Short mmCIF file of C-alpha atoms and ligand atoms in Angstrom, two decimals:
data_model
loop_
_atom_site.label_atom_id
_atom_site.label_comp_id
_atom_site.label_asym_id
_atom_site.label_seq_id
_atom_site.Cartn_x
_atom_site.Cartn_y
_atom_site.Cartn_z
CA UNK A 822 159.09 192.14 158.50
CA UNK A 823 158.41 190.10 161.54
CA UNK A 824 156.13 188.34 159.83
CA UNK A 825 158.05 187.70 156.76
CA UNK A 826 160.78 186.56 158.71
CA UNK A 827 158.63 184.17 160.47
CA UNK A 828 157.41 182.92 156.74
CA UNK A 829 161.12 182.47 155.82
CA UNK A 830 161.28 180.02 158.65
CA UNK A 831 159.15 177.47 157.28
CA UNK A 832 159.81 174.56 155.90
CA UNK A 833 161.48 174.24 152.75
CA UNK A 834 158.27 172.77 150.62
CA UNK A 835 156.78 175.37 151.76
CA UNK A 836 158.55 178.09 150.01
CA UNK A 837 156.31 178.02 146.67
CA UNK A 838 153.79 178.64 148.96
CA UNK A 839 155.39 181.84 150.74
CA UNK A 840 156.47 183.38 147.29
CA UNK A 841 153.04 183.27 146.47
CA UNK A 842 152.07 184.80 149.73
CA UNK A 843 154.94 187.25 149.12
CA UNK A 844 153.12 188.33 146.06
CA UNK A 845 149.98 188.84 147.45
CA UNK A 846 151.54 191.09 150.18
CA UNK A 847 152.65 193.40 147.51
CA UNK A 848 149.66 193.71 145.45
CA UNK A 849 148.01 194.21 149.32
CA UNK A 850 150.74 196.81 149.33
CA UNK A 851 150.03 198.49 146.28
CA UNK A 852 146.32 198.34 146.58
CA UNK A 853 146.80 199.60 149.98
CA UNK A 854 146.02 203.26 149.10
CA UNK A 855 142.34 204.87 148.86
CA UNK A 856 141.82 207.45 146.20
CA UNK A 857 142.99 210.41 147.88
CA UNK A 858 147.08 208.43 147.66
CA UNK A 859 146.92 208.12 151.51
CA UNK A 860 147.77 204.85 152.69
CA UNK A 861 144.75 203.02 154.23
CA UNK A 862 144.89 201.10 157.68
CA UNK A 863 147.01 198.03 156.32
CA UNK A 864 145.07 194.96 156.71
CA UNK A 865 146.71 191.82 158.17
CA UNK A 866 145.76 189.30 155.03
CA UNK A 867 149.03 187.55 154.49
CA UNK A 868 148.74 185.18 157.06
CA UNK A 869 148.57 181.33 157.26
CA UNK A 870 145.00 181.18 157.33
CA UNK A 871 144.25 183.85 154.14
CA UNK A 872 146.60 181.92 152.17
CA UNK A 873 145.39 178.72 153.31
CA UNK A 874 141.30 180.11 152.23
CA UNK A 875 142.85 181.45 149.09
CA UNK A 876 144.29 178.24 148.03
CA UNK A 877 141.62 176.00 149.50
CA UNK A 878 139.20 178.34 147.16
CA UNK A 879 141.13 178.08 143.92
CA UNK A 880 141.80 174.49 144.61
CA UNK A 881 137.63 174.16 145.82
CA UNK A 882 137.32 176.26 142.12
CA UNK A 883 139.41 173.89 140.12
CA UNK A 884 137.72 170.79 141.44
CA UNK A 885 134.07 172.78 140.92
CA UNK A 886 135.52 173.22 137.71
CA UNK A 887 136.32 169.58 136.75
CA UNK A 888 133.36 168.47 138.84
CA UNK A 889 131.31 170.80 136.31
CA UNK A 890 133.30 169.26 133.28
CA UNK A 891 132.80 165.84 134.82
CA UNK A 892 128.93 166.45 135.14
CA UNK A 893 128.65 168.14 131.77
CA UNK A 894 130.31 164.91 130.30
CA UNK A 895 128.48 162.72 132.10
CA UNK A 896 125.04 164.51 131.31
CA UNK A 897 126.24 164.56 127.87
CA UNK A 898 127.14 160.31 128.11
CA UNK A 899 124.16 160.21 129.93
CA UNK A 900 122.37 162.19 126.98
CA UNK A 901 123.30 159.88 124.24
CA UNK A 902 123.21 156.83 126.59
CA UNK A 903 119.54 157.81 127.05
CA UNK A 904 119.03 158.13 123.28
CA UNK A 905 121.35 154.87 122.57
CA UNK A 906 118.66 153.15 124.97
CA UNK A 907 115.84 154.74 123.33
CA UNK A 908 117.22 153.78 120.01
CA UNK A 909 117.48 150.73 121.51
CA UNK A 910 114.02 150.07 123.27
CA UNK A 911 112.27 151.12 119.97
CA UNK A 912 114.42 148.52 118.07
CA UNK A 913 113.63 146.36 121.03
CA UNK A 914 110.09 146.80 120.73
CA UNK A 915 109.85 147.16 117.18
CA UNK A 916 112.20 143.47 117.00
CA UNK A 917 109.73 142.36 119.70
CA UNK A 918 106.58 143.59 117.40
CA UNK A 919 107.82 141.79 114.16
CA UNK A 920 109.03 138.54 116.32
CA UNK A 921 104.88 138.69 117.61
CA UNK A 922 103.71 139.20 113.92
CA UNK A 923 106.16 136.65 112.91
CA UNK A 924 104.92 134.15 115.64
CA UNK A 925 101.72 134.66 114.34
CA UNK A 926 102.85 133.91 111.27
CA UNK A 927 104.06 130.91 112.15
CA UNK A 928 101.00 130.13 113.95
CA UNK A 929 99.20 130.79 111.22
CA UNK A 930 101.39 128.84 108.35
CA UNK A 931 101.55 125.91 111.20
CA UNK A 932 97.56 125.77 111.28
CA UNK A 933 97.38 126.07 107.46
CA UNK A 934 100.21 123.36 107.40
CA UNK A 935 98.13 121.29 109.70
CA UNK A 936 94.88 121.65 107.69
CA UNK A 937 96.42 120.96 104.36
CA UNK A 938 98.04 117.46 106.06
CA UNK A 939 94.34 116.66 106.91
CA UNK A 940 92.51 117.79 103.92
CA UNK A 941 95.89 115.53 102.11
CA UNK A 942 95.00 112.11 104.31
CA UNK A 943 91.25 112.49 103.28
CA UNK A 944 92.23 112.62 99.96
CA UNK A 945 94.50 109.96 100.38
CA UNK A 946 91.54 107.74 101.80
CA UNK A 947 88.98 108.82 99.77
CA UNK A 948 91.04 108.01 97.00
CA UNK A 949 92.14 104.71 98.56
CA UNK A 950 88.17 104.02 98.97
CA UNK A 951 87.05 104.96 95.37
CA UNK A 952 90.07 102.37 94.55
CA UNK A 953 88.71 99.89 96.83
CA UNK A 954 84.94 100.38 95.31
CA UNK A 955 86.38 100.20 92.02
CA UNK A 956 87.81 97.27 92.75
CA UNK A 957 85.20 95.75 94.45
CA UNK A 958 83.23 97.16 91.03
CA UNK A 959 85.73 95.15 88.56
CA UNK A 960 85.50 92.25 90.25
CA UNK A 961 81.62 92.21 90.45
CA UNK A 962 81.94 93.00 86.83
CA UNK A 963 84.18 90.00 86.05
CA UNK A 964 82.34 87.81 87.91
CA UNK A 965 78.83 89.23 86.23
CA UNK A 966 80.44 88.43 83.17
CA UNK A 967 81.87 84.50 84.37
CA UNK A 968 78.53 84.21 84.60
CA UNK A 969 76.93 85.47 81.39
CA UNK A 970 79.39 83.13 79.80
CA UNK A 971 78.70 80.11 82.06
CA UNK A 972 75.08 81.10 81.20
CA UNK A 973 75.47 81.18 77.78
CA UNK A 974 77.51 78.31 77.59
CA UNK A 975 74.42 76.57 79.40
CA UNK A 976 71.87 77.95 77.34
CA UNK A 977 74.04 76.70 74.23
CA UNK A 978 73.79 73.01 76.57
CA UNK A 979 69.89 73.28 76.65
CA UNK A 980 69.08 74.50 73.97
CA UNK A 981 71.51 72.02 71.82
CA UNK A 982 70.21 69.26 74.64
CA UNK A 983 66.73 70.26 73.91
CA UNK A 984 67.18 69.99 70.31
CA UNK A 985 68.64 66.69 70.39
CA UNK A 986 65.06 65.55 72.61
CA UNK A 987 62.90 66.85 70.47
CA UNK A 988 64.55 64.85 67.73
CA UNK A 989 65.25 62.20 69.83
CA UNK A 990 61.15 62.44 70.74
CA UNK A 991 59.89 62.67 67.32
CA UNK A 992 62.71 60.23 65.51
CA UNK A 993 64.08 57.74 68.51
CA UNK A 994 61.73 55.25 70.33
CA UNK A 995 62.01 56.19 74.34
CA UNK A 996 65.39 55.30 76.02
CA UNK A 997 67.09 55.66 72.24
CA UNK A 998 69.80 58.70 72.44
CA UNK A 999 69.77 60.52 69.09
CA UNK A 1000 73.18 61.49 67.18
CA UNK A 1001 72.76 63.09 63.99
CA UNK A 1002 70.30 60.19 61.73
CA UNK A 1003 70.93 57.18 63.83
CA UNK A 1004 69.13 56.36 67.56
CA UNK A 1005 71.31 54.42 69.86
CA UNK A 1006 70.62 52.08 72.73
CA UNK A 1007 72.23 51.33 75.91
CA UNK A 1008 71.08 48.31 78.15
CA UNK A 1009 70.59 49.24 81.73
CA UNK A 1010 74.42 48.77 83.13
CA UNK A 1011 73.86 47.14 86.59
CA UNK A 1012 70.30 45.43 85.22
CA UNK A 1013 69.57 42.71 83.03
CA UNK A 1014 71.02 39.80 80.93
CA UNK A 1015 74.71 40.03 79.21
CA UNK A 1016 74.95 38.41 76.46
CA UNK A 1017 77.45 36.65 73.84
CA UNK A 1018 77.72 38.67 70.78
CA UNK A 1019 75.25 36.94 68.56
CA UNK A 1020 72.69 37.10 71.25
CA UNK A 1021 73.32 40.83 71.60
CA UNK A 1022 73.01 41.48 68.06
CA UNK A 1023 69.71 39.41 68.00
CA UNK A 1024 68.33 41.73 70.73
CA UNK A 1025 68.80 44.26 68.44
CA UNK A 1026 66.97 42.91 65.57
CA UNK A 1027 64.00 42.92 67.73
CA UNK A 1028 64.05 46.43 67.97
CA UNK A 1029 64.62 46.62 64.44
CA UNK A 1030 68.34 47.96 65.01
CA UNK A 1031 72.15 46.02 64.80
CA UNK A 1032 74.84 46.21 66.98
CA UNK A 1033 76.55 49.77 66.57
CA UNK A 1034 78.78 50.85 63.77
CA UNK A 1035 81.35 53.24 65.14
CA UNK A 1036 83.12 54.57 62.01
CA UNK A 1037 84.32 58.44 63.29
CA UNK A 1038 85.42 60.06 66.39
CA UNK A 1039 82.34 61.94 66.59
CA UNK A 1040 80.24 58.84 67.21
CA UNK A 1041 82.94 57.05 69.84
CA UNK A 1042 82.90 60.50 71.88
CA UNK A 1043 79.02 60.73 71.70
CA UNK A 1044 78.66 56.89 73.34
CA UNK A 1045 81.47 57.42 75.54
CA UNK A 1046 79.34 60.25 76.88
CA UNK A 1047 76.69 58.06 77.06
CA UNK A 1048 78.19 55.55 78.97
CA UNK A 1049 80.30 58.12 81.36
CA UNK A 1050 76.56 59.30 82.60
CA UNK A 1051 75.22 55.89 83.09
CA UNK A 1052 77.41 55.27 86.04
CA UNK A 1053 80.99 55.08 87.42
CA UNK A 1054 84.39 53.57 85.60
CA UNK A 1055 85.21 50.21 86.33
CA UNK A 1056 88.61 48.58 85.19
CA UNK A 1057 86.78 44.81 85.24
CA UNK A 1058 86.80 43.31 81.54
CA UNK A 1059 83.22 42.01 81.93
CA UNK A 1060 82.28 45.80 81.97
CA UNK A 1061 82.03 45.82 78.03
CA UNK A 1062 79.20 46.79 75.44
CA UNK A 1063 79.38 44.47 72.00
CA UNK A 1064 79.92 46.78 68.76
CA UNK A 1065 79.57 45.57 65.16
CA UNK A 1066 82.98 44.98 64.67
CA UNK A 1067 84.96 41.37 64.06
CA UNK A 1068 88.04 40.15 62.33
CA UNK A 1069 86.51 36.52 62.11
CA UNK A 1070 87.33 36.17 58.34
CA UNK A 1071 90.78 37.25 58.20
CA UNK A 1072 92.31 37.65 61.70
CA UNK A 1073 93.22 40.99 62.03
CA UNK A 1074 91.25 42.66 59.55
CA UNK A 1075 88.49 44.48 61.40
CA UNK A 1076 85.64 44.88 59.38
CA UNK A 1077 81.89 46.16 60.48
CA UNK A 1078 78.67 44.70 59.99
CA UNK A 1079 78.35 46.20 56.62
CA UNK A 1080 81.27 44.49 55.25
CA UNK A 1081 83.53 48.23 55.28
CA UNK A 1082 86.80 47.54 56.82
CA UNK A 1083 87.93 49.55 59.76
CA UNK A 1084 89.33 52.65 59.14
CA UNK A 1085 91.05 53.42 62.23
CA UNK A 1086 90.39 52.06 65.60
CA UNK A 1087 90.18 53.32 69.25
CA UNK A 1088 91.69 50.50 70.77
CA UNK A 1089 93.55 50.58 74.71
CA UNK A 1090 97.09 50.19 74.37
CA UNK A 1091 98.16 46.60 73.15
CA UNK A 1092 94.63 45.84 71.84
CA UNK A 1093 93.66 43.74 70.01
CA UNK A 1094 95.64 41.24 70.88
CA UNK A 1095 93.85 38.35 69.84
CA UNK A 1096 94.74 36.33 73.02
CA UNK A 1097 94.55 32.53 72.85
CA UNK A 1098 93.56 33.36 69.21
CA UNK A 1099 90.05 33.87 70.75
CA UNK A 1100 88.93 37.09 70.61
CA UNK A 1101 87.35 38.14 67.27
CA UNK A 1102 84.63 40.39 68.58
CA UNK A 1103 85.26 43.87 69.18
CA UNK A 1104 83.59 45.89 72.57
CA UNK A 1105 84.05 49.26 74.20
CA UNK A 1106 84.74 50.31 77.43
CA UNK A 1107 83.55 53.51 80.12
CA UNK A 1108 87.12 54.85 80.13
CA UNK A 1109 88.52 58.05 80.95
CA UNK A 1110 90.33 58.79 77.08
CA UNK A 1111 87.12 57.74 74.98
CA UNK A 1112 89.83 57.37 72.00
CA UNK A 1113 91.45 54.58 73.88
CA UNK A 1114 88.46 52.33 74.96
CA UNK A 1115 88.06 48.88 72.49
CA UNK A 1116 89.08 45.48 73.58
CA UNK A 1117 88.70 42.59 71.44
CA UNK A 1118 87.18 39.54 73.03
CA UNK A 1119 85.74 35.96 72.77
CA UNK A 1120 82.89 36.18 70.70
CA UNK A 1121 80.82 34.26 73.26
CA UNK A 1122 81.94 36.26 75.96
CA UNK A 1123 79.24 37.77 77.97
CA UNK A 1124 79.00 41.85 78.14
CA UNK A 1125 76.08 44.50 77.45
CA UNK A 1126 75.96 45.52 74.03
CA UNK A 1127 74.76 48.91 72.04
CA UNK A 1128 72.38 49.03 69.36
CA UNK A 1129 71.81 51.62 66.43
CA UNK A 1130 69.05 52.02 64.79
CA UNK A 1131 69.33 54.51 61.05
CA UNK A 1132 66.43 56.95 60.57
CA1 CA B 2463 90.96 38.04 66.45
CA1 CA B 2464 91.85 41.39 73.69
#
């Protein structure tokens, strides 16, 4: 009781503490008896120190127990934590795996890419080159052909120029230019006499010809030819060659030597004019439009003249 009084003197926060002490001493008291009912040597146990053990030990107990808990749930966090991060390293390895294959891939599509760009710019010049010989190939072609027709066209030259030689050679006495059945004559332009027109036609009768009768187009274009080879166009007047034309019966009635009045005329621009009423005799002129190329003149007038000669 001494002791219990001394518990009743502690502190008031103490007195859960001493109830629970107070309990204790009565089980002790109960269990205080061996088997034969005789009450054992009474062990001191309620006392500041027991209690203190007792309630250290449950309290130890109750933090072993939530320690336990606490480790069980951590394992168990741990556990799936663990799997979680295996989960996650195989997804991390597998992502890693398919991000190699699909570097590769791209690797792969990147050098195919690559390839096809170079195989595309060698078609792209070999095609620009096969353009370039076909080209080259058309234009060779045209200008093949240019020439086959300038070649033709020259053969056509010869071989009409050849013709007109062998004519000229077996018909025309030498230095005579053959058109169709007459042989024509052209003095030398920057040699020998001029002459009035009488005297020119007289120089013809030696040769057993007349002064020429130009009665078509076809003849004035074949001795305008004539002339435009025998040397360069002068403008001078005195550059003429006599024809067999005159209006000295009727002035302005052109008729030729045969009587046959003129037809039509290839006269320059405001020809014939007739000027001083002295011109009655009819030349022609190197000009460049061989349809505008007669003058009429003074019969006595000295120029070259042309002779024909019929076959
Ligand atoms: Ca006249
Ligand atoms: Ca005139």
């Amino acid at each position: 009781m001494k002791d219990s009084v001394a518990y009743t003197e502690n502190k008031p926060e103490d007195h859960a503490y001493n109830q629970l002490i107070s309990e204790d001493n009565n089980e002790l008291s109960t269990e205080g008896h061996n088997h034969h009912g005789h009450p054992e040597t009474r062990h001191k146990v309620n006392g500041p120190s027991t209690q203190t053990y007792r309630l250290t030990t449950a309290i130890l107990g109750i933090l072993c127990a939530v320690l336990m808990a606490t480790v069980i749930g951590l394992c168990v966090s741990y556990k799936g934590l663990s799997e979680e991060h295996i989960v996650l390293s195989q997804n991390s390895s597998e992502t890693n795996g398919n991000m190699e294959q699909l570097k590769a891939n791209h690797d792969l599509l990147t050098a195919a890419l690559m390839k096809l760009q170079r195989s595309f710019q060698e078609a792209v010049r070999a095609k620009d080159s096969m353009q370039l010989v076909r080209n080259r190939e058309r234009q060779g072609k045209e200008l093949l052909q240019r020439q086959k027709e300038a070649l033709v066209n020259e053969e056509t030259q010869l071989r009409t120029r050849i013709t007109a030689l062998e004519k000229s050679c077996e018909r025309c006495p030498v230095g005579w230019e053959l058109l169709r059945s007459s042989c024509y004559f052209f003095p030398p332009t920057e040699s020998g006499p001029k002459l009035s027109w009488h005297r020119s036609r007289e120089e013809c009768k030696k040769s057993g010809a007349d002064l020429a009768v130009i009665d078509s187009q076809e003849k004035q274009e074949f001795i305008s030819s004539i002339l435009a080879r025998m040397g360069p166009i002068y403008r001078s007047w005195q550059r003429g060659y006599w024809i067999g034309l005159r209006d000295v019966e009727t002035e302005g009635v052109w008729k030729w030597l045969n009587g046959t009045e003129l037809a039509k005329g290839f006269w320059f621009d405001r020809e014939p004019n007739d000027m001083y009423s002295a011109e009655d005799c009819a030349a022609t002129y190197a000009r460049e439009n061989p349809l505008k190329s007669w003058n009429d003149a003074p019969c006595d007038y000295s120029l070259k003249w042309i002779c024909e000669k019929k076959l």
